[in-house]
Coordinates of N, CA and C in Angstrom, one line a residue:
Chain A
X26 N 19.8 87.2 252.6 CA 20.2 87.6 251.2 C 19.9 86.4 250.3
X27 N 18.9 86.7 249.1 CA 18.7 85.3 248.2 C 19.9 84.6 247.8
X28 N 19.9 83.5 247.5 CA 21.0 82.9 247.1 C 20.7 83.0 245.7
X29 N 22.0 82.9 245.0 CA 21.4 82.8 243.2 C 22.4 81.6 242.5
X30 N 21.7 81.1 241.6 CA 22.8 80.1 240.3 C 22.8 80.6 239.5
X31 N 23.8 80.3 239.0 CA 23.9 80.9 237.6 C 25.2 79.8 237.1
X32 N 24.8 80.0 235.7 CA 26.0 78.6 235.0 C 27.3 79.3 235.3
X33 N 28.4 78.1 235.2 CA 29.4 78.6 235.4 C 30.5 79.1 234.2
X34 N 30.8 79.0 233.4 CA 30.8 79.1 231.7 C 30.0 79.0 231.0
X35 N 29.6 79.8 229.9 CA 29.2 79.7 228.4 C 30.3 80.2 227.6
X36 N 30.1 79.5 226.1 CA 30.6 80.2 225.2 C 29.5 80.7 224.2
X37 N 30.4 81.7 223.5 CA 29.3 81.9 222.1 C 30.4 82.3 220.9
X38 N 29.5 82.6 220.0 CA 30.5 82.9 218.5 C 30.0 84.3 218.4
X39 N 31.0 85.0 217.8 CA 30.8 86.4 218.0 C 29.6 86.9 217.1
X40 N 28.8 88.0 217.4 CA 27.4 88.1 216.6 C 26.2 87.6 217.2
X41 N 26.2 86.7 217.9 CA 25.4 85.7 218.4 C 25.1 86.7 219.5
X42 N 23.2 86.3 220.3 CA 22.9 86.9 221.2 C 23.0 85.5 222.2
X43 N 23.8 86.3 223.5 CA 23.6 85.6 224.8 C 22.6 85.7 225.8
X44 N 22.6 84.8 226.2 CA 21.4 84.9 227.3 C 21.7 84.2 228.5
X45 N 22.0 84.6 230.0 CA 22.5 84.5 230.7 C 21.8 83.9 232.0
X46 N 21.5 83.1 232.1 CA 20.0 83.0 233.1 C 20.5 83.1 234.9
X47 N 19.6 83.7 235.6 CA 20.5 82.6 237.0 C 19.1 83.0 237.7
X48 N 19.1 82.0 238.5 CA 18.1 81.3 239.6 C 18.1 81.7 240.9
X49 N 16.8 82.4 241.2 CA 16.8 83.2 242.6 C 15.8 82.7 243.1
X50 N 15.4 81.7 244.0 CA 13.8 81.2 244.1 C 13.3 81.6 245.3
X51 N 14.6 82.3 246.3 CA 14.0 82.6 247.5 C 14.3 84.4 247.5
X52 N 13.3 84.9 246.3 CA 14.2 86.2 246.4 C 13.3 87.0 247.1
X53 N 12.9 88.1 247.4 CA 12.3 88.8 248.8 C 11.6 90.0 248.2
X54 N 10.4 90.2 248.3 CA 9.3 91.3 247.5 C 10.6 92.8 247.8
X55 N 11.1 93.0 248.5 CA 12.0 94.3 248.4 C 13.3 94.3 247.4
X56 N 13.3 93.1 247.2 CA 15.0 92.6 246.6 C 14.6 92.8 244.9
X57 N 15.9 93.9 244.3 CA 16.0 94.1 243.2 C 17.2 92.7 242.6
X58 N 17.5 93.3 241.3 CA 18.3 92.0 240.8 C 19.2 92.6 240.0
X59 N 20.3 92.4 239.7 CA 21.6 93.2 239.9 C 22.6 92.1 238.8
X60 N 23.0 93.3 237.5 CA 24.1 92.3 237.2 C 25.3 92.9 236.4
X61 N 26.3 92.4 237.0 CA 27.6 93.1 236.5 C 29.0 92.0 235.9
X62 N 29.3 92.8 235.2 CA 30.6 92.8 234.0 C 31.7 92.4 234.7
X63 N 32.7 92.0 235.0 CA 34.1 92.3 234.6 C 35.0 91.3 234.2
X64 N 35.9 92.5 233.8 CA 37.1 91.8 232.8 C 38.3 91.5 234.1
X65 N 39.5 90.9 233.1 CA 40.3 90.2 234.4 C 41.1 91.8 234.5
X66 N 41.2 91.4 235.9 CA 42.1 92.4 236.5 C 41.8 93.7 236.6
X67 N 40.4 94.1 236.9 CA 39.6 95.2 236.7 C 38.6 94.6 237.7
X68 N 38.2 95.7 238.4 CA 36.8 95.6 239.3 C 35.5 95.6 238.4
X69 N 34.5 95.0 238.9 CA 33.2 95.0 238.2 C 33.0 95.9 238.2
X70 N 31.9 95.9 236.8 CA 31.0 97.5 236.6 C 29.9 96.8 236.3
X71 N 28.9 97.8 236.7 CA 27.4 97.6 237.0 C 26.8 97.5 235.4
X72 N 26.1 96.8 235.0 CA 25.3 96.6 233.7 C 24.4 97.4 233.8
X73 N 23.4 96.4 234.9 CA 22.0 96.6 234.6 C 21.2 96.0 235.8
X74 N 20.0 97.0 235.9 CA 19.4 96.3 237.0 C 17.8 96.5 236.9
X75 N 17.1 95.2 237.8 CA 15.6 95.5 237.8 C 14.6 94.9 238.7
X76 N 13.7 95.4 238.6 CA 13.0 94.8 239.7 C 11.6 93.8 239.0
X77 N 10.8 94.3 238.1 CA 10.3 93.1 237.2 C 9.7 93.5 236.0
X78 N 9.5 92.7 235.2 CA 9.1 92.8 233.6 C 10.7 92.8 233.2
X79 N 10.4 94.3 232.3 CA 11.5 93.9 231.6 C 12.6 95.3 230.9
X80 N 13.5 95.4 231.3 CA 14.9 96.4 231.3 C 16.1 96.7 230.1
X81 N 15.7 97.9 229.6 CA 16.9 97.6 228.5 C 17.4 98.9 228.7
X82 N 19.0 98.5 228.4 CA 19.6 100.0 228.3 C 20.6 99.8 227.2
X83 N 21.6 100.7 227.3 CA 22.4 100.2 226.0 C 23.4 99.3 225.5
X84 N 23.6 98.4 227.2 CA 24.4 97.8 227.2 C 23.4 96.4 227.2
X85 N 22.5 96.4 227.5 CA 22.1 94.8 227.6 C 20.5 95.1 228.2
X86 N 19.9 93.7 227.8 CA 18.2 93.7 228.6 C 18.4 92.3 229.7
X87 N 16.9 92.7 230.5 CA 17.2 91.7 231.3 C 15.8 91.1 231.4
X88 N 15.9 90.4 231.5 CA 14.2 90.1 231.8 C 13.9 89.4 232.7
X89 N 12.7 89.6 233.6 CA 12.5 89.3 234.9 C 10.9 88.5 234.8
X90 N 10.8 87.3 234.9 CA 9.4 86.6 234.9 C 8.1 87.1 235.8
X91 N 6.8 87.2 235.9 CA 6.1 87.2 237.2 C 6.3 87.2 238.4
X92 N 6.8 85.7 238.4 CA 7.1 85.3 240.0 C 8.6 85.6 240.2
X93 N 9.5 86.2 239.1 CA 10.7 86.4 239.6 C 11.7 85.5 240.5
X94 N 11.2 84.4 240.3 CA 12.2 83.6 240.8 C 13.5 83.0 239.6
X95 N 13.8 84.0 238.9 CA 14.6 83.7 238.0 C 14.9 85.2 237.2
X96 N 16.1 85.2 236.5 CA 16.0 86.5 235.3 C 17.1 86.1 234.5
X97 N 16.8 87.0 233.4 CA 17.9 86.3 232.2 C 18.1 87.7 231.8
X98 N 19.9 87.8 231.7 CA 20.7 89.0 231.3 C 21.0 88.6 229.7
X99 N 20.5 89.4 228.4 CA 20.4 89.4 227.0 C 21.7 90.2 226.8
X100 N 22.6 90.2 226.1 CA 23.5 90.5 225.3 C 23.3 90.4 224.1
X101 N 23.1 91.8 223.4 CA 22.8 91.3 222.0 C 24.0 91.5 221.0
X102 N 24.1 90.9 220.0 CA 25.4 90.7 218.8 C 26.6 91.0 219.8
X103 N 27.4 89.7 220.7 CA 28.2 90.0 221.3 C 29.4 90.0 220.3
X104 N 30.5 90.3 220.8 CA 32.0 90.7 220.3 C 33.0 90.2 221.2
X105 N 34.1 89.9 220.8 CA 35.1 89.2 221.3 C 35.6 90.3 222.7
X106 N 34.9 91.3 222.5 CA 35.3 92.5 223.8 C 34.0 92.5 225.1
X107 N 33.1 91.8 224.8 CA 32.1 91.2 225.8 C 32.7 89.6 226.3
X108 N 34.0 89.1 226.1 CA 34.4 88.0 227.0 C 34.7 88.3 228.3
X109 N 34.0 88.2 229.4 CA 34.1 88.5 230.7 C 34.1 87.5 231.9
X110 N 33.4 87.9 233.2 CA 32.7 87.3 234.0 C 31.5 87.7 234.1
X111 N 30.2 88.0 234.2 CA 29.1 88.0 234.4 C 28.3 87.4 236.1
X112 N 28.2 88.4 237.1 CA 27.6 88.2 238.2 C 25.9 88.7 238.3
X113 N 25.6 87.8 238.6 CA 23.9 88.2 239.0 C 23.8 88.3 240.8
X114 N 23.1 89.7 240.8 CA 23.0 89.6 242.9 C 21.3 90.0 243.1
X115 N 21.6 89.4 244.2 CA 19.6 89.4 244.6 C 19.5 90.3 245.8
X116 N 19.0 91.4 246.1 CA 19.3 92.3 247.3 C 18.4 93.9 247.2
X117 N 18.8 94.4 248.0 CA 18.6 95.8 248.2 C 19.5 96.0 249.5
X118 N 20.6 97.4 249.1 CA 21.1 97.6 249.7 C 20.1 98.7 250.6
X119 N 19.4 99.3 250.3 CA 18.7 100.2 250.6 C 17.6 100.0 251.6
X120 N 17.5 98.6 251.6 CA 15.8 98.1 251.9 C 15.9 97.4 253.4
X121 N 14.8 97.2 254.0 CA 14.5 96.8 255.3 C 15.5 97.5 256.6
X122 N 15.4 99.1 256.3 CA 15.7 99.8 257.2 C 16.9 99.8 257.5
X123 N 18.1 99.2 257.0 CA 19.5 98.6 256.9 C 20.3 98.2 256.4
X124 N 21.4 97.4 256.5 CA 22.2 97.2 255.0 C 22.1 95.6 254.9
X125 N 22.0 94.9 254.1 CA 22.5 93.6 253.7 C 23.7 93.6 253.2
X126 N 24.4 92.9 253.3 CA 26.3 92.0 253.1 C 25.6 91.7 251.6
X127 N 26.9 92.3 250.8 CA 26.8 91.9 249.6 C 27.3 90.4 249.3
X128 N 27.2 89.5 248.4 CA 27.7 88.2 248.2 C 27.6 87.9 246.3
X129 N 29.0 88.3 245.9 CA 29.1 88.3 244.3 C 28.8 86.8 243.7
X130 N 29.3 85.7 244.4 CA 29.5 84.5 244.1 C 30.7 84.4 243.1
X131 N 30.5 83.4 242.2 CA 31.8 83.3 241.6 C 31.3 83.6 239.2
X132 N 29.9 83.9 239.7 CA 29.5 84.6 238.5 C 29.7 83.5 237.2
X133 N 29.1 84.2 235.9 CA 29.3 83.0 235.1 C 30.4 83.7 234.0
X134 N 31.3 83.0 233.6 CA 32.3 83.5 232.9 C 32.0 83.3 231.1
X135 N 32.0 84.2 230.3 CA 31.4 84.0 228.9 C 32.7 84.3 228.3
X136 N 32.5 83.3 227.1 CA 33.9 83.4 226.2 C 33.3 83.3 224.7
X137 N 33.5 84.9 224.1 CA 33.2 84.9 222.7 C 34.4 84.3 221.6
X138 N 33.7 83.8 221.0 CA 34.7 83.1 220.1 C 34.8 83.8 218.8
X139 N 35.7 84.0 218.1 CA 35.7 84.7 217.0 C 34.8 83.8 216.0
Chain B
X10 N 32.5 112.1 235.6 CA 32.4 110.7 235.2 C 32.9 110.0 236.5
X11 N 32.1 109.6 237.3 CA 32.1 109.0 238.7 C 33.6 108.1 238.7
X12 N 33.7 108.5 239.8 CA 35.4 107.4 240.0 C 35.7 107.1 241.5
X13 N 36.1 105.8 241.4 CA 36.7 105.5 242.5 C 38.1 104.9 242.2
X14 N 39.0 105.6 243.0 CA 40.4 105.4 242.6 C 41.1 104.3 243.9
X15 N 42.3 103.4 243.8 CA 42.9 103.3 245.1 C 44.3 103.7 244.9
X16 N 44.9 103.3 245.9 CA 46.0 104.1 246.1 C 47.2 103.6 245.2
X17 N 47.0 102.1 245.3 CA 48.3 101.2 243.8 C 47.7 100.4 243.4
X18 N 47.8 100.3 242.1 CA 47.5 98.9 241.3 C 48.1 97.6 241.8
X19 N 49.9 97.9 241.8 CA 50.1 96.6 242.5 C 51.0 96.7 243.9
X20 N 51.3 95.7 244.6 CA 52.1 96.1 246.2 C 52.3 94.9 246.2
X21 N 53.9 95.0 246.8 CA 54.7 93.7 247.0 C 55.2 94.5 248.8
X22 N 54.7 93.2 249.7 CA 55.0 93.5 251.0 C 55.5 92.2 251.9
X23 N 56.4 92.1 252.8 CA 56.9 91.1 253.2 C 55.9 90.6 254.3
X24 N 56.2 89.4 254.8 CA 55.1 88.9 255.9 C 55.6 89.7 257.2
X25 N 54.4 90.1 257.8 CA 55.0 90.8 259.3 C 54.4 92.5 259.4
X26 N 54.8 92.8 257.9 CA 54.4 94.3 257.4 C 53.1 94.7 257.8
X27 N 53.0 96.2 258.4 CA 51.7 96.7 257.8 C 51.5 97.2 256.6
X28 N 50.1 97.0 256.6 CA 50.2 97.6 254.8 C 48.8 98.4 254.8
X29 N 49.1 99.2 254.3 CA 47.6 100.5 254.2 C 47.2 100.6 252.7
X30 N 45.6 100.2 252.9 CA 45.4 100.3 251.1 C 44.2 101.2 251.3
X31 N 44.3 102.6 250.5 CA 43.6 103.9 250.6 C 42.7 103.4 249.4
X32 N 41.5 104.0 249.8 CA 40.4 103.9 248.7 C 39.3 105.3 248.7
X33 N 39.4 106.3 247.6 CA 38.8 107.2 247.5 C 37.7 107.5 246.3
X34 N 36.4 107.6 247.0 CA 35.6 108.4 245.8 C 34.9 109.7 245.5
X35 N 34.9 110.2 244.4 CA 34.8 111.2 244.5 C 32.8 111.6 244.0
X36 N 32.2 110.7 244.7 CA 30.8 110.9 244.3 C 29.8 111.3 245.3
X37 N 30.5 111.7 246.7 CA 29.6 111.9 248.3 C 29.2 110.5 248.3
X38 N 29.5 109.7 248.0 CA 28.5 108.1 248.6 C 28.8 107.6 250.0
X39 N 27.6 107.6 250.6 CA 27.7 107.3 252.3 C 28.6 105.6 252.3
X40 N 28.2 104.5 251.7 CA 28.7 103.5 251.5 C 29.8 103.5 251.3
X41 N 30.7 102.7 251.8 CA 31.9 102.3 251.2 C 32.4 100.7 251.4
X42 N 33.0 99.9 250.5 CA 33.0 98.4 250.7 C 34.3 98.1 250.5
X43 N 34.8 97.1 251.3 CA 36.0 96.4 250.8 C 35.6 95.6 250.7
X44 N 36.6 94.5 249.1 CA 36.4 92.8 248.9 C 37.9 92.5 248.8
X45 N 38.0 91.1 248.8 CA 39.0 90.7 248.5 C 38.2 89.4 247.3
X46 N 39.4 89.0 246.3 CA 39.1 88.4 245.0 C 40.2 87.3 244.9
X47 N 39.8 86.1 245.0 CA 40.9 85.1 244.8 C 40.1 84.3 243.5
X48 N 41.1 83.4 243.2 CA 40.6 82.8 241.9 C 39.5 81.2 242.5
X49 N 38.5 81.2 241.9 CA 37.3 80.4 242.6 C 36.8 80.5 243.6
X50 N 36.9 81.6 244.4 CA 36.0 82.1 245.5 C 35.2 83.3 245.3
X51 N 35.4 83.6 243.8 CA 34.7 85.0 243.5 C 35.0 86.4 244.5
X52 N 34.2 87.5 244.8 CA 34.6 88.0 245.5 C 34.2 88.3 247.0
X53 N 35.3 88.4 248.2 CA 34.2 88.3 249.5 C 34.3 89.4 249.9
X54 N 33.0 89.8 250.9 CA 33.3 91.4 251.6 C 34.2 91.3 252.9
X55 N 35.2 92.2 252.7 CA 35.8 92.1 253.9 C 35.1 93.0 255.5
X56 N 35.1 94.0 255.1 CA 34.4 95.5 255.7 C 33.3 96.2 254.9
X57 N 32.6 96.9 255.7 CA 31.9 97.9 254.8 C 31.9 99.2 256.1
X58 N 31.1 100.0 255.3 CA 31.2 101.5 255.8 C 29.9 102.2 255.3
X59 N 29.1 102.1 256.0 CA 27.9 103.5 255.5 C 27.9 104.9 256.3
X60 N 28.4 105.5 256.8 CA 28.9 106.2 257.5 C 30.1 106.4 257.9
X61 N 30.6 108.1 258.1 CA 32.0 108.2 258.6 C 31.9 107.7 260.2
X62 N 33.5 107.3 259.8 CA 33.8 106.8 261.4 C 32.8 105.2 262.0
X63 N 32.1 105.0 260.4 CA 31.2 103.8 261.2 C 32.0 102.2 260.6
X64 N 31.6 101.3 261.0 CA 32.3 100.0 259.9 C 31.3 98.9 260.8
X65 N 31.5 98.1 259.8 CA 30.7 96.7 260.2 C 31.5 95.7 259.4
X66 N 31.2 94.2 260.0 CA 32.2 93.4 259.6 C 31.5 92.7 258.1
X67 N 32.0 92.0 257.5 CA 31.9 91.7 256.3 C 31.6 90.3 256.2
X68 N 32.1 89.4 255.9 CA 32.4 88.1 255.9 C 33.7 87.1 256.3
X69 N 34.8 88.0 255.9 CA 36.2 87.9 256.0 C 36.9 88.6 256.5
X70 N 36.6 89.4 257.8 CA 37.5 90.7 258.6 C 38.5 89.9 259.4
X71 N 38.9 88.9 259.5 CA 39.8 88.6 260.1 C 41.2 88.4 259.8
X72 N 42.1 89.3 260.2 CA 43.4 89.7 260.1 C 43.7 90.9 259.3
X73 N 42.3 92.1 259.2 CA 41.8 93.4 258.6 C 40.9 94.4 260.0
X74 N 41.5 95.1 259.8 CA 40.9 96.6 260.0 C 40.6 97.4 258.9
X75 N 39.6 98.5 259.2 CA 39.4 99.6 258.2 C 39.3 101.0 259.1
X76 N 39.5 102.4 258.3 CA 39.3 103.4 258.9 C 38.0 104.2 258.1
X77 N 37.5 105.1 258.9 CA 37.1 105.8 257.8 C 36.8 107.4 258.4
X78 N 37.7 107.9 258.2 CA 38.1 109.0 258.9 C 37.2 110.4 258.3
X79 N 36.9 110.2 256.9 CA 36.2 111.2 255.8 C 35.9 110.6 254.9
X80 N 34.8 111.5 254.7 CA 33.5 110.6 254.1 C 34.0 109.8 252.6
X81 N 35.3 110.7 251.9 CA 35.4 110.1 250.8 C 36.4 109.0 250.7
X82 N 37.1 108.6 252.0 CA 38.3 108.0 251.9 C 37.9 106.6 253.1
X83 N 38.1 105.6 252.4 CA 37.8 104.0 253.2 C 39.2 103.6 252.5
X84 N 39.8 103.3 254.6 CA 41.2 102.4 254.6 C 41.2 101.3 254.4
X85 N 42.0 100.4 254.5 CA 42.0 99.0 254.6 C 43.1 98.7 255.4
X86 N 43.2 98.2 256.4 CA 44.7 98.2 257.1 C 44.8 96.7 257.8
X87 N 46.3 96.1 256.8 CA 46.7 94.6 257.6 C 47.7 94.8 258.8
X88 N 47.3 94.8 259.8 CA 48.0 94.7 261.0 C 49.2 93.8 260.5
X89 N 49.3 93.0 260.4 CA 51.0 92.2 260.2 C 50.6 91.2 259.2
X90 N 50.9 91.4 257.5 CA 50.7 90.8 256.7 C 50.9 89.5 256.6
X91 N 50.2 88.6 256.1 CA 50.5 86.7 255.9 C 50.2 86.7 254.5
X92 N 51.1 85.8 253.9 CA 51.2 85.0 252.8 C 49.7 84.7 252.4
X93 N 48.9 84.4 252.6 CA 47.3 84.0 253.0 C 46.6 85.1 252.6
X94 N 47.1 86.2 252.5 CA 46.4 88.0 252.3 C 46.9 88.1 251.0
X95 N 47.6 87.6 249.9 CA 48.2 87.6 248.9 C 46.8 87.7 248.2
X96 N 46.1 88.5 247.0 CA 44.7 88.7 246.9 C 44.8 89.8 246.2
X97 N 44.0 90.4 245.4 CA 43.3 90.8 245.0 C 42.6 91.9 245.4
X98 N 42.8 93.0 246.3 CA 41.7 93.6 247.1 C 40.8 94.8 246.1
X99 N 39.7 94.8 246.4 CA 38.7 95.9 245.3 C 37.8 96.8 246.8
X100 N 38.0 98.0 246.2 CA 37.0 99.2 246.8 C 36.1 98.9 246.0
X101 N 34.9 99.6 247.0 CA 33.7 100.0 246.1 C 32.8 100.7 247.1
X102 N 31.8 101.6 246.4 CA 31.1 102.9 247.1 C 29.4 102.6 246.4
X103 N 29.0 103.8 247.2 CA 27.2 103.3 247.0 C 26.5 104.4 247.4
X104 N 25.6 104.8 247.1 CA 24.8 105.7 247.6 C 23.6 105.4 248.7
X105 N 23.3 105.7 249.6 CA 22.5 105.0 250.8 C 21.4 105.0 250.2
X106 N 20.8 105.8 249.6 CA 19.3 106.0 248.8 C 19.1 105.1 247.8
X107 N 20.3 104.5 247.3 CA 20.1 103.5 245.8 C 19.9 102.3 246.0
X108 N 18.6 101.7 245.3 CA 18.3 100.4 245.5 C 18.6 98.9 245.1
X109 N 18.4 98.8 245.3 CA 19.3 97.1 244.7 C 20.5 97.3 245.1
X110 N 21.4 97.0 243.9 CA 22.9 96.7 244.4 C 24.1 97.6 243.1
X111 N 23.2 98.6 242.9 CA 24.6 99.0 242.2 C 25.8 100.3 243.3
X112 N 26.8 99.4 242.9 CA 27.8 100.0 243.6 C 28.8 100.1 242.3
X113 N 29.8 101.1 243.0 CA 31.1 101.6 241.8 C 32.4 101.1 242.2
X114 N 33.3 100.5 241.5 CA 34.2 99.9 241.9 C 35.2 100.3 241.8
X115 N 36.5 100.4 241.9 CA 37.5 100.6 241.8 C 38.8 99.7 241.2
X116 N 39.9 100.3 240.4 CA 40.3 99.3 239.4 C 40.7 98.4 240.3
X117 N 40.9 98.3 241.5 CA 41.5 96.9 242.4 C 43.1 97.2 242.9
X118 N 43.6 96.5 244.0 CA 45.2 96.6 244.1 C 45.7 95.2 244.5
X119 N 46.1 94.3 243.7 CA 47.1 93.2 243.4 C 48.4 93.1 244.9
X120 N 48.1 92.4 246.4 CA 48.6 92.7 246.8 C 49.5 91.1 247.1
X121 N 50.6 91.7 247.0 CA 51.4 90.5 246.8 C 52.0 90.1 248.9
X122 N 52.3 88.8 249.4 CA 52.9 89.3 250.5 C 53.9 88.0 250.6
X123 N 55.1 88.4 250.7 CA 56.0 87.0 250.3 C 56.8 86.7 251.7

């Protein structure tokens, strides 16, 4: 399973577009990239996901370089109701005929500021 | 609108207790996951389940069992609770065919053990 970084806090001011980066350099031609939300005291919910170029749905974009050893999750005009945790995962549960162990890490935590 | 429910939000149990934490979805997903969530360890897999009646260990199965008796329902069972199990525990479900890593979570159950 790739390992990934990602910062550990950001802040922003509300309005402002975030950008979320984290670092995957051993990530594996099967492995998609995976990134999810949550608030405290609630289970994660899935954002958004991709395998490369570049991904937008209504909640956020993600962009994924050539070599993919890296992606950055876009939040655009955030709001004091996008203050979360933010997890990036490197995997396929689907892939190499079996399952891989998921591993959330400890995600990056964003705090909008009014 | 996809759901995965558990059995309580929160649970206060004494050390020694068994304690059974039911986790159901209602979407046919062959997958099924338990985590546990403490504050700066993000979250770990305890068990998982891609199949009825199947389970594999996780990262953290020790002083945990799970059942999985039907396809929509993954147990969690503490043989004799410790202060140490005090956590956070989150379901979550997946479809065998879906790639990367989106899974559905559940709002979590807050288990206390004093």
């Amino acid at each position: 399973l790739a390992k990934t970084t990602q910062p550990i806090s950001m802040d922003s001011y509300e309005g402002q577009e975030v950008n979320i980066t984290c670092s995957h350099n051993n990530i594996a031609t099967n492995d998609y990239i995976t990134w999810y939300q949550q608030f405290p005291s609630q289970g994660p919910r899935f954002i958004i996901q991709g395998y490369k170029t570049k991904v937008t749905n209504e909640v956020a974009s993600l962009f994924i370089p050539a070599d993919r050893k890296s992606s950055t999750l876009s939040l655009p005009r955030v709001s004091l109701s996008d203050t979360a945790v933010y997890y990036c995962l490197v995997g396929d549960l689907a892939g190499s005929g079996g399952y891989q162990k998921v591993t959330f890490g400890t995600g990056t935590k964003l705090q909008v500021i009014p | 609108d996809v759901k995965v429910t558990q059995s309580s939000r929160y649970l206060v149990k004494r050390t020694g207790e068994k304690v059974f934490l039911e986790c159901v979805q209602d979407m046919d997903h062959e997958n099924m996951f338990w985590y546990r969530q403490d504050p700066g360890l993000g979250l770990r897999l305890i068990y998982f389940s891609y199949d009825v009646k199947m389970k594999e260990k996780g990262d953290i199965p020790e002083g945990y069992s799970v059942s999985r008796e039907k396809k929509e329902r993954f147990s969690l069972i503490l043989e004799s609770a410790s202060t140490n199990q005090t956590s956070m525990y989150l379901c979550a479900s997946s479809s065998s065919g879906t790639r990367g890593y989106e899974q559905f979570f559940g709002p979590g159950t807050r288990l206390t053990v004093l």
